[in-house]
Amino acid sequence: MTDRYVVHLGLGAFARSHTAWYTRHTGWRMIGFTGRGPGVARLLSRHGGAYHVLTRHPDHDAAERVEVLAGVHVGADLAAWLEACASPSTHVVTVTVTEKGYRLTPSGSLDLDDADVRADVELLRTAPFGAPARTAPGRLAQGLLARADRAPDAPVAVVGCDNLRGNGRLAERAVLGMLEAVPGRSEWVRGNVGFVSSMVDRITPAATPEDLAQVRALTGVDDPAAVVAEPFAEWVLDDAFPAQRPRWEVAGAVLTSQVAGHELRKLLVLNGAHTLLAHTGLLKDVRTVAGAIARPELLELLTAWWQAVRPLLPFPAPEVDAYERAVLERFRNARIEHRLTQIATDAAEKLRVRVLPLLNGNAVEQVVVEQLAAWIACWRAGVAPDDPLGPRLARAARGVPQEAAARMLALLDPALADDHDLRTRVGDRLRDF
Ligand SMILES: NC(=O)c1ccc[n+]([C@@H]2O[C@H](COP(=O)([O-])OP(=O)(O)OC[C@H]3O[C@@H](n4cnc5c(N)ncnc54)[C@H](O)[C@@H]3O)[C@@H](O)[C@H]2O)c1
Ligand SMILES: O=P(O)(O)OC[C@@H](O)[C@@H](O)[C@H](O)[C@H](O)CO
């Protein structure tokens, strides 16, 4: 039996295809908590925490049983959460709660206008262990407070595993933003918690009934918690752990002090391209990434996007060329049914990470205008999927193109409201959709 644990918050498909999958052969076990509802905990408990990863290669499928989860809990099980976080056998807490789960403003500080955040701040101030926090930063704060009380000599790492630049640093800001409201309770966290950023990569679409049927066909097991993923996987982590950690290197992870460049490259080259294909594809009734890439005009856009992001990438040209070629191959894997609606969900939050770096003092390329205009056009056409800003975006997108562009860009980032040139160009492009 191992006595070393990773506690994971947010047991979505990606956590199962990536974080848990990387941990499976390290000798460590994981204790998982759902990010919001109880659904995944119920599904996983069907087979005692074991589940399958269905890897779709270009010409065949393989199903692997993953048995790394020693316990699975609903996120609202506060007693289990506090016990897991406080246990000195827990050395690492990993987090996959989506971009919006960090509850940050566009400038990256805790969003104190968010009613759930305010409720959690109040909870932490008055009765920190009185009820489960509503938000992920609130939960992390509760767990770290329990650690400070019960195992103060045992430092711990919190590892960000979402598609955000500096996800560890952002988790730190969110947690400290919560704890600053509790007199005297942020010091232990500042001195004993290492917030680690990581670049995470493995295309993992939501599993379809056909995927689950394929798992059944390959294994004979009915596994409602199975996930489907591409063969490729990459994990680059900041080598800044304050305590023990699993040797994720055995599964190919890379520990480095240069994680920022890897994050930027992945977010702009892969995720930025995804978002561009998602919005432009949805406007043309295309359903999947592979379907989008098969359209010459969208492939051309993708190439223009890659040219625009290239000057920002801290890698030699041949390395960027190879990276782009590999991403194109991955996008072409038609056996991965990656739906554009899934990628376009919560797009405002994603565009902030995937596009705003290109607007930071750089000459604006037309393809950047295209990104933004396509996003707005999806809202105007009523084909945009969910977004936490949904009703506001739907209202802002209506009416005269120039005014809609100005309102939408301001919602994306208030700092864009003053960019007259960008607003005009996006508004002009919008007229043609
Ligand atoms: N799917 C991929 O290909 C992929 C690849 C790389 C990184 N990621 C990262 O993983 C995240 C999750 O992707 P997924 O495919 O697992 O999605 P999913 O829908 O399967 O799971 C989402 C997870 O986030 C949690 N969550 C959602 N909103 C939350 C909130 N407001 N507060 C707390 N928890 C919340 C859910 O409970 C669930 O555990 C992405 O947003 C991204 O940052 C995904
Ligand atoms: O996972 P999201 O919702 O942040 O973004 C959608 C896709 O761009 C993303 O899931 C990629 O497939 C993934 O980041 C590849 O590693």
Coordinates of C-alpha atoms and ligand atoms in Angstrom, one line a residue:
M1 CA 0.0 0.0 0.0
T2 CA 1.3 3.4 -0.9
D3 CA 1.3 6.2 1.7
R4 CA 1.7 8.9 -0.8
Y5 CA -1.3 10.6 -2.3
V6 CA -2.3 13.2 -4.8
V7 CA -5.6 14.9 -4.1
H8 CA -7.4 16.0 -7.2
L9 CA -10.1 18.6 -7.5
G10 CA -12.3 18.4 -10.7
L11 CA -12.8 14.9 -12.0
G12 CA -13.7 15.8 -15.6
A13 CA -12.8 13.9 -18.7
F14 CA -9.4 15.6 -19.0
A15 CA -8.3 14.8 -15.4
R16 CA -9.0 11.2 -16.1
S17 CA -7.2 11.1 -19.5
H18 CA -4.2 13.1 -18.3
T19 CA -3.5 13.9 -14.7
A20 CA -4.7 10.5 -13.3
W21 CA -3.3 8.7 -16.4
Y22 CA 0.2 10.2 -15.9
T23 CA 0.0 9.2 -12.2
R24 CA -1.0 5.6 -12.8
H25 CA 2.4 4.0 -12.9
T26 CA 4.2 6.2 -10.3
G27 CA 3.3 4.1 -7.2
W28 CA 1.2 7.0 -5.9
R29 CA -2.6 6.9 -5.5
M30 CA -5.1 9.7 -6.0
I31 CA -8.1 10.8 -4.1
G32 CA -10.5 12.6 -6.4
F33 CA -13.2 15.2 -5.7
T34 CA -15.7 16.4 -8.2
G35 CA -15.6 20.0 -9.2
R36 CA -19.3 20.7 -9.0
G37 CA -22.1 18.1 -9.0
P38 CA -22.0 14.5 -7.8
G39 CA -22.4 12.9 -11.2
V40 CA -18.8 11.7 -12.0
A41 CA -18.3 10.4 -8.5
R42 CA -21.3 8.1 -8.9
L43 CA -20.1 6.9 -12.3
L44 CA -16.6 6.2 -11.0
S45 CA -17.8 4.4 -8.0
R46 CA -19.5 1.8 -10.2
H47 CA -16.0 0.2 -10.6
G48 CA -14.4 1.3 -7.3
G49 CA -12.7 4.3 -9.0
A50 CA -11.3 2.3 -11.9
Y51 CA -12.1 3.5 -15.4
H52 CA -10.9 3.1 -19.0
V53 CA -9.1 5.4 -21.3
L54 CA -10.0 4.7 -24.9
T55 CA -7.1 5.9 -27.1
R56 CA -8.1 6.5 -30.6
H57 CA -5.1 6.1 -32.9
P58 CA -5.5 7.0 -36.6
D59 CA -6.0 3.4 -37.5
H60 CA -7.1 1.5 -34.4
D61 CA -8.4 1.9 -30.8
A62 CA -6.9 0.7 -27.5
A63 CA -8.7 0.6 -24.2
E64 CA -6.6 0.8 -21.0
R65 CA -7.9 0.2 -17.5
V66 CA -6.6 2.9 -15.1
E67 CA -6.6 2.0 -11.4
V68 CA -5.1 5.0 -9.7
L69 CA -8.0 6.5 -7.8
A70 CA -8.0 5.2 -4.3
G71 CA -11.1 7.2 -3.4
V72 CA -13.7 9.3 -5.2
H73 CA -15.9 11.9 -3.4
V74 CA -18.4 14.5 -4.3
G75 CA -16.9 18.0 -4.0
A76 CA -19.5 18.9 -1.3
D77 CA -18.2 16.2 1.0
L78 CA -16.4 18.7 3.2
A79 CA -15.2 16.3 5.9
A80 CA -13.5 14.0 3.3
W81 CA -12.0 17.1 1.6
L82 CA -10.5 18.5 4.8
E83 CA -9.2 15.1 5.8
A84 CA -7.6 14.5 2.4
C85 CA -6.0 17.9 2.2
A86 CA -4.8 17.8 5.8
S87 CA -3.3 14.4 5.7
P88 CA 0.6 14.5 5.8
S89 CA 0.5 11.6 3.2
T90 CA -0.9 14.1 0.7
H91 CA 1.9 15.9 -0.9
V92 CA 0.3 17.3 -4.0
V93 CA -3.2 18.8 -4.9
T94 CA -3.9 18.9 -8.6
V95 CA -6.7 21.1 -10.0
T96 CA -8.8 20.8 -13.2
V97 CA -11.8 23.1 -12.8
T98 CA -12.0 24.8 -16.2
E99 CA -10.8 28.4 -16.9
K100 CA -13.9 29.9 -15.4
G101 CA -13.5 27.8 -12.2
Y102 CA -10.7 30.1 -11.0
R103 CA -13.1 33.0 -10.6
L104 CA -10.7 35.6 -11.8
T105 CA -11.3 39.0 -13.4
P106 CA -9.8 39.7 -16.9
S107 CA -6.8 41.2 -15.1
G108 CA -6.3 38.0 -13.1
S109 CA -7.4 38.9 -9.6
L110 CA -10.1 37.2 -7.6
D111 CA -13.5 38.3 -8.9
L112 CA -15.0 39.9 -5.8
D113 CA -18.1 40.9 -7.8
D114 CA -19.0 37.2 -8.1
A115 CA -21.7 36.4 -5.6
D116 CA -20.3 32.9 -4.9
V117 CA -16.9 34.3 -4.3
R118 CA -18.3 36.9 -1.9
A119 CA -20.3 34.1 -0.1
D120 CA -17.1 32.0 0.2
V121 CA -15.1 35.0 1.6
E122 CA -17.8 35.5 4.2
L123 CA -17.8 31.8 5.0
L124 CA -14.0 31.7 5.5
R125 CA -14.1 34.8 7.6
T126 CA -16.9 33.6 9.9
A127 CA -17.0 29.8 10.0
P128 CA -14.2 28.4 7.7
F129 CA -15.2 24.8 8.1
G130 CA -18.9 25.4 8.6
A131 CA -20.1 24.4 5.2
P132 CA -18.6 23.4 1.8
A133 CA -17.3 26.5 -0.1
R134 CA -19.1 27.2 -3.3
T135 CA -16.1 27.9 -5.5
A136 CA -12.9 26.1 -6.3
P137 CA -10.6 28.8 -4.7
G138 CA -12.9 28.6 -1.7
R139 CA -12.5 24.8 -1.5
L140 CA -8.8 25.1 -1.9
A141 CA -8.6 27.7 0.9
Q142 CA -10.6 25.4 3.2
G143 CA -8.3 22.5 2.5
L144 CA -5.2 24.6 3.0
L145 CA -6.5 26.0 6.3
A146 CA -7.2 22.5 7.5
R147 CA -3.6 21.6 6.6
A148 CA -2.2 24.6 8.4
D149 CA -4.1 23.4 11.5
R150 CA -3.5 19.7 11.4
A151 CA -0.2 19.2 9.7
P152 CA 1.6 22.6 9.8
D153 CA 5.1 21.0 9.3
A154 CA 4.1 19.4 6.0
P155 CA 4.4 21.6 3.0
V156 CA 2.2 20.8 0.0
A157 CA 2.0 21.7 -3.7
V158 CA -1.0 22.9 -5.6
V159 CA -0.7 22.2 -9.3
G160 CA -2.8 24.0 -11.9
C161 CA -3.8 21.7 -14.8
D162 CA -6.2 24.0 -16.7
N163 CA -5.6 25.8 -20.0
L164 CA -4.5 29.0 -18.5
R165 CA -1.1 30.8 -18.6
G166 CA 0.5 30.5 -15.2
N167 CA -2.3 28.3 -13.9
G168 CA -0.4 27.7 -10.6
R169 CA 0.2 31.4 -10.1
L170 CA -3.5 32.1 -10.9
A171 CA -4.6 29.5 -8.4
E172 CA -2.4 31.2 -5.8
R173 CA -3.9 34.6 -6.5
A174 CA -7.4 33.1 -6.3
V175 CA -6.7 31.3 -3.0
L176 CA -4.8 34.2 -1.4
G177 CA -7.5 36.5 -2.6
M178 CA -9.9 34.4 -0.5
L179 CA -7.6 34.1 2.5
E180 CA -6.7 37.7 2.7
A181 CA -10.1 38.3 4.1
V182 CA -9.3 36.0 7.1
P183 CA -7.0 37.8 9.5
G184 CA -3.8 35.8 10.2
R185 CA -4.7 32.9 7.9
S186 CA -2.7 33.5 4.7
E187 CA 0.8 33.4 6.3
W188 CA 1.0 29.6 6.5
V189 CA -0.1 29.3 2.9
R190 CA 2.5 31.8 1.7
G191 CA 5.3 30.0 3.5
N192 CA 4.3 26.3 3.0
V193 CA 2.4 25.9 -0.2
G194 CA 4.1 25.7 -3.6
F195 CA 1.8 26.8 -6.4
V196 CA 3.0 25.0 -9.5
S197 CA 2.1 26.0 -13.1
S198 CA 1.9 23.4 -15.8
M199 CA 1.3 23.1 -19.5
V200 CA -1.2 20.3 -20.1
D201 CA -2.0 18.7 -23.4
R202 CA -4.1 15.8 -24.6
I203 CA -7.1 16.2 -26.8
T204 CA -10.0 14.7 -24.8
P205 CA -13.5 15.3 -26.3
A206 CA -16.5 14.5 -24.3
A207 CA -17.1 10.7 -24.7
T208 CA -20.1 9.8 -26.9
P209 CA -22.3 6.7 -26.6
E210 CA -20.4 5.2 -29.5
D211 CA -17.1 5.6 -27.5
L212 CA -18.6 3.8 -24.5
A213 CA -19.9 1.1 -26.8
Q214 CA -16.4 0.7 -28.2
V215 CA -14.9 0.3 -24.6
R216 CA -17.5 -2.4 -24.0
A217 CA -16.6 -4.1 -27.3
L218 CA -12.9 -4.0 -26.5
T219 CA -13.0 -4.9 -22.8
G220 CA -16.4 -6.5 -22.1
V221 CA -16.9 -3.9 -19.4
D222 CA -19.8 -1.4 -19.2
D223 CA -17.9 1.6 -18.0
P224 CA -19.9 4.9 -17.9
A225 CA -16.8 6.8 -16.6
A226 CA -14.6 5.8 -19.6
V227 CA -12.9 8.7 -21.4
V228 CA -11.8 9.0 -25.0
A229 CA -8.5 10.6 -26.0
E230 CA -5.9 11.0 -28.7
P231 CA -2.6 9.0 -28.5
F232 CA -0.5 12.2 -27.9
A233 CA 0.0 13.5 -24.4
E234 CA 2.3 16.2 -23.0
W235 CA 2.8 17.6 -19.5
V236 CA 5.4 20.2 -18.7
L237 CA 5.6 21.3 -15.1
D238 CA 7.4 24.0 -13.2
D239 CA 10.1 22.2 -11.2
A240 CA 9.2 24.0 -8.0
F241 CA 7.6 21.4 -5.6
P242 CA 8.1 22.1 -1.9
A243 CA 7.7 18.4 -1.0
Q244 CA 7.7 15.0 -2.6
R245 CA 5.9 14.5 -5.9
P246 CA 5.1 11.5 -8.1
R247 CA 7.8 10.7 -10.7
W248 CA 5.5 11.7 -13.6
E249 CA 8.6 11.5 -15.8
V250 CA 8.0 7.7 -16.0
A251 CA 5.0 8.5 -18.2
G252 CA 6.9 11.2 -20.1
A253 CA 6.2 14.4 -18.2
V254 CA 8.9 17.1 -18.2
L255 CA 10.0 19.1 -15.2
T256 CA 11.6 22.4 -16.1
S257 CA 12.1 26.0 -15.1
Q258 CA 10.9 27.1 -18.6
V259 CA 7.2 26.2 -18.4
A260 CA 6.0 29.7 -19.5
G261 CA 7.2 29.3 -23.1
H262 CA 5.6 25.9 -23.4
E263 CA 2.3 27.2 -22.0
L264 CA 2.3 30.2 -24.5
R265 CA 3.1 28.0 -27.5
K266 CA 0.4 25.4 -26.6
L267 CA -2.3 28.0 -25.8
L268 CA -1.6 30.1 -29.0
V269 CA -0.7 27.4 -31.5
L270 CA -3.2 24.7 -30.4
N271 CA -5.9 26.2 -28.3
G272 CA -6.0 29.6 -30.2
A273 CA -6.3 27.6 -33.5
H274 CA -9.1 25.5 -31.9
T275 CA -11.1 28.6 -31.0
L276 CA -10.6 30.1 -34.4
L277 CA -11.8 26.9 -36.1
A278 CA -14.6 26.5 -33.6
H279 CA -16.2 29.9 -34.3
T280 CA -15.5 30.0 -38.0
G281 CA -16.6 26.4 -38.4
L282 CA -19.9 26.9 -36.5
L283 CA -20.8 29.7 -38.8
K284 CA -20.5 27.3 -41.7
D285 CA -22.4 24.4 -40.0
V286 CA -19.2 22.4 -39.5
R287 CA -19.3 20.0 -36.5
T288 CA -15.8 18.9 -35.7
V289 CA -12.2 19.9 -35.8
A290 CA -11.4 17.3 -38.4
G291 CA -14.4 18.6 -40.4
A292 CA -13.1 22.2 -40.2
I293 CA -9.6 21.3 -41.2
A294 CA -10.9 19.6 -44.3
R295 CA -12.3 22.9 -45.5
P296 CA -9.5 24.7 -47.6
E297 CA -10.6 28.2 -46.5
L298 CA -10.5 27.3 -42.8
L299 CA -7.1 25.6 -43.3
E300 CA -5.9 28.8 -44.9
L301 CA -7.1 30.8 -41.9
L302 CA -5.3 28.4 -39.6
T303 CA -2.1 29.0 -41.4
A304 CA -2.6 32.8 -41.2
W305 CA -3.2 32.4 -37.4
W306 CA 0.0 30.5 -37.0
Q307 CA 1.9 33.2 -38.8
A308 CA 0.5 35.8 -36.6
V309 CA 1.4 34.0 -33.3
R310 CA 4.9 33.0 -34.4
P311 CA 6.7 36.2 -33.3
L312 CA 5.5 35.7 -29.8
L313 CA 6.9 32.2 -29.4
P314 CA 10.2 31.8 -27.6
F315 CA 11.4 28.8 -29.7
P316 CA 13.6 28.6 -32.9
A317 CA 11.7 28.5 -36.2
P318 CA 12.4 24.8 -36.9
E319 CA 10.9 23.8 -33.5
V320 CA 7.8 25.9 -34.2
D321 CA 7.5 24.3 -37.7
A322 CA 7.6 20.8 -36.2
Y323 CA 5.1 21.7 -33.5
E324 CA 2.7 23.1 -36.0
R325 CA 3.0 20.0 -38.2
A326 CA 2.3 17.8 -35.3
V327 CA -0.7 19.8 -34.2
L328 CA -2.1 19.6 -37.8
E329 CA -1.7 15.8 -37.8
R330 CA -3.5 15.7 -34.4
F331 CA -6.4 17.9 -35.7
R332 CA -6.7 15.6 -38.8
N333 CA -7.3 12.6 -36.7
A334 CA -10.9 12.1 -37.8
R335 CA -11.4 9.2 -35.4
I336 CA -11.4 11.8 -32.6
E337 CA -14.8 13.5 -32.8
H338 CA -13.9 16.8 -31.2
R339 CA -17.0 18.9 -31.4
L340 CA -16.7 22.6 -32.2
T341 CA -19.5 23.4 -29.7
Q342 CA -17.4 21.9 -26.9
I343 CA -14.4 24.0 -27.8
A344 CA -16.5 27.2 -28.2
T345 CA -18.1 26.8 -24.7
D346 CA -17.0 29.6 -22.3
A347 CA -15.3 31.3 -25.2
A348 CA -15.0 34.7 -23.6
E349 CA -12.8 33.3 -20.8
K350 CA -10.7 31.3 -23.4
L351 CA -10.2 34.2 -25.8
R352 CA -8.7 36.2 -23.0
V353 CA -5.9 33.6 -22.8
R354 CA -5.8 32.6 -26.5
V355 CA -6.0 36.0 -28.2
L356 CA -5.3 38.9 -25.9
P357 CA -1.5 38.2 -25.8
L358 CA -1.6 39.1 -29.5
L359 CA -3.1 42.5 -28.8
N360 CA -0.5 43.4 -26.3
G361 CA 1.5 46.1 -28.1
N362 CA 1.7 44.0 -31.3
A363 CA 0.5 45.1 -34.8
V364 CA -2.9 43.6 -35.2
E365 CA -3.0 40.9 -38.0
Q366 CA -6.2 40.5 -39.9
V367 CA -6.6 36.9 -38.7
V368 CA -6.8 38.3 -35.1
V369 CA -9.7 40.5 -36.3
E370 CA -11.2 37.4 -37.8
Q371 CA -11.0 35.5 -34.5
L372 CA -12.8 38.2 -32.6
A373 CA -15.3 38.9 -35.4
A374 CA -16.2 35.2 -35.7
W375 CA -16.8 34.9 -32.0
I376 CA -19.2 37.9 -32.1
A377 CA -20.8 36.6 -35.3
C378 CA -21.6 33.3 -33.5
W379 CA -23.5 35.2 -30.9
R380 CA -25.3 37.3 -33.5
A381 CA -26.3 34.1 -35.4
G382 CA -27.4 32.4 -32.2
V383 CA -25.0 29.5 -32.6
A384 CA -22.6 30.2 -29.7
P385 CA -22.8 27.6 -26.9
D386 CA -22.8 28.3 -23.1
D387 CA -20.8 31.0 -21.5
P388 CA -21.0 32.4 -18.0
L389 CA -21.5 35.8 -19.6
G390 CA -24.1 34.4 -21.8
P391 CA -27.1 36.8 -21.4
R392 CA -24.8 39.8 -21.5
L393 CA -23.0 38.6 -24.6
A394 CA -26.3 37.8 -26.3
R395 CA -27.5 41.4 -25.6
A396 CA -24.2 43.0 -26.5
A397 CA -23.9 41.2 -29.9
R398 CA -27.2 42.6 -31.2
G399 CA -27.6 45.7 -33.5
V400 CA -25.3 47.7 -35.6
P401 CA -22.0 45.8 -36.2
Q402 CA -19.7 48.7 -35.0
E403 CA -21.6 49.1 -31.8
A404 CA -21.9 45.4 -31.2
A405 CA -18.1 45.0 -31.7
A406 CA -17.4 47.8 -29.2
R407 CA -19.7 46.2 -26.6
M408 CA -18.4 42.7 -27.1
L409 CA -14.8 43.7 -26.9
A410 CA -15.4 45.6 -23.7
L411 CA -16.9 42.5 -22.2
L412 CA -13.9 40.5 -23.2
D413 CA -11.6 43.0 -21.6
P414 CA -12.5 46.5 -20.5
A415 CA -9.0 47.6 -21.6
L416 CA -10.1 47.0 -25.2
A417 CA -12.9 49.5 -25.0
D418 CA -10.5 52.3 -25.9
D419 CA -8.9 50.6 -28.9
H420 CA -10.7 52.5 -31.7
D421 CA -8.8 50.8 -34.5
L422 CA -9.5 47.3 -33.3
R423 CA -13.2 48.1 -32.7
T424 CA -13.5 49.5 -36.2
R425 CA -11.8 46.6 -37.9
V426 CA -13.8 44.0 -36.0
G427 CA -17.0 45.9 -36.7
D428 CA -16.2 46.1 -40.5
R429 CA -15.5 42.4 -40.7
L430 CA -18.7 41.6 -38.8
R431 CA -20.7 43.3 -41.6
D432 CA -19.6 40.6 -44.0
F433 CA -20.7 37.6 -42.0
Ligands
LIG1 N1 -10.6 18.2 -22.7 C1 -9.4 18.5 -23.2 O1 -9.0 18.2 -24.3 C2 -8.4 19.3 -22.3 C3 -7.1 19.4 -22.6 C4 -6.2 20.2 -21.9 C5 -6.7 20.8 -20.8 N2 -8.0 20.7 -20.5 C6 -8.5 21.5 -19.3 O2 -9.4 20.7 -18.5 C7 -10.5 21.5 -18.3 C8 -11.7 20.5 -18.2 O3 -11.9 19.9 -19.4 P1 -12.7 18.5 -19.5 O4 -12.6 18.0 -20.8 O5 -12.3 17.6 -18.4 O6 -14.2 19.0 -19.2 P2 -15.4 18.2 -18.4 O7 -16.6 19.0 -18.8 O8 -15.3 16.8 -18.6 O9 -15.0 18.5 -16.9 C9 -15.0 19.8 -16.3 C10 -14.5 19.7 -14.9 O10 -14.5 21.0 -14.4 C11 -15.3 21.1 -13.2 N3 -15.9 22.4 -13.3 C12 -16.6 23.0 -14.3 N4 -16.9 24.3 -13.9 C13 -16.5 24.4 -12.6 C14 -16.6 25.5 -11.7 N5 -17.2 26.6 -12.0 N6 -16.0 25.3 -10.5 C15 -15.4 24.2 -10.2 N7 -15.3 23.1 -11.0 C16 -15.8 23.3 -12.2 C17 -16.4 20.0 -13.4 O11 -16.9 19.6 -12.2 C18 -15.5 18.9 -14.0 O12 -14.8 18.2 -13.1 C19 -10.6 22.4 -19.5 O13 -11.4 23.5 -19.2 C20 -9.2 22.8 -19.7 O14 -8.8 23.8 -18.8 C21 -8.9 20.0 -21.2
LIG2 O1 -10.5 22.3 -22.8 P1 -10.9 23.7 -23.1 O2 -12.4 23.9 -23.0 O3 -10.1 24.7 -22.3 O4 -10.5 24.1 -24.6 C1 -11.0 23.3 -25.7 C2 -9.8 22.7 -26.5 O5 -9.1 23.8 -27.1 C3 -8.9 21.9 -25.6 O6 -9.6 21.0 -24.8 C4 -7.8 21.2 -26.3 O7 -8.3 20.1 -27.0 C5 -6.8 20.7 -25.3 O8 -6.3 21.8 -24.6 C6 -5.7 19.9 -26.0 O9 -4.8 19.6 -25.0

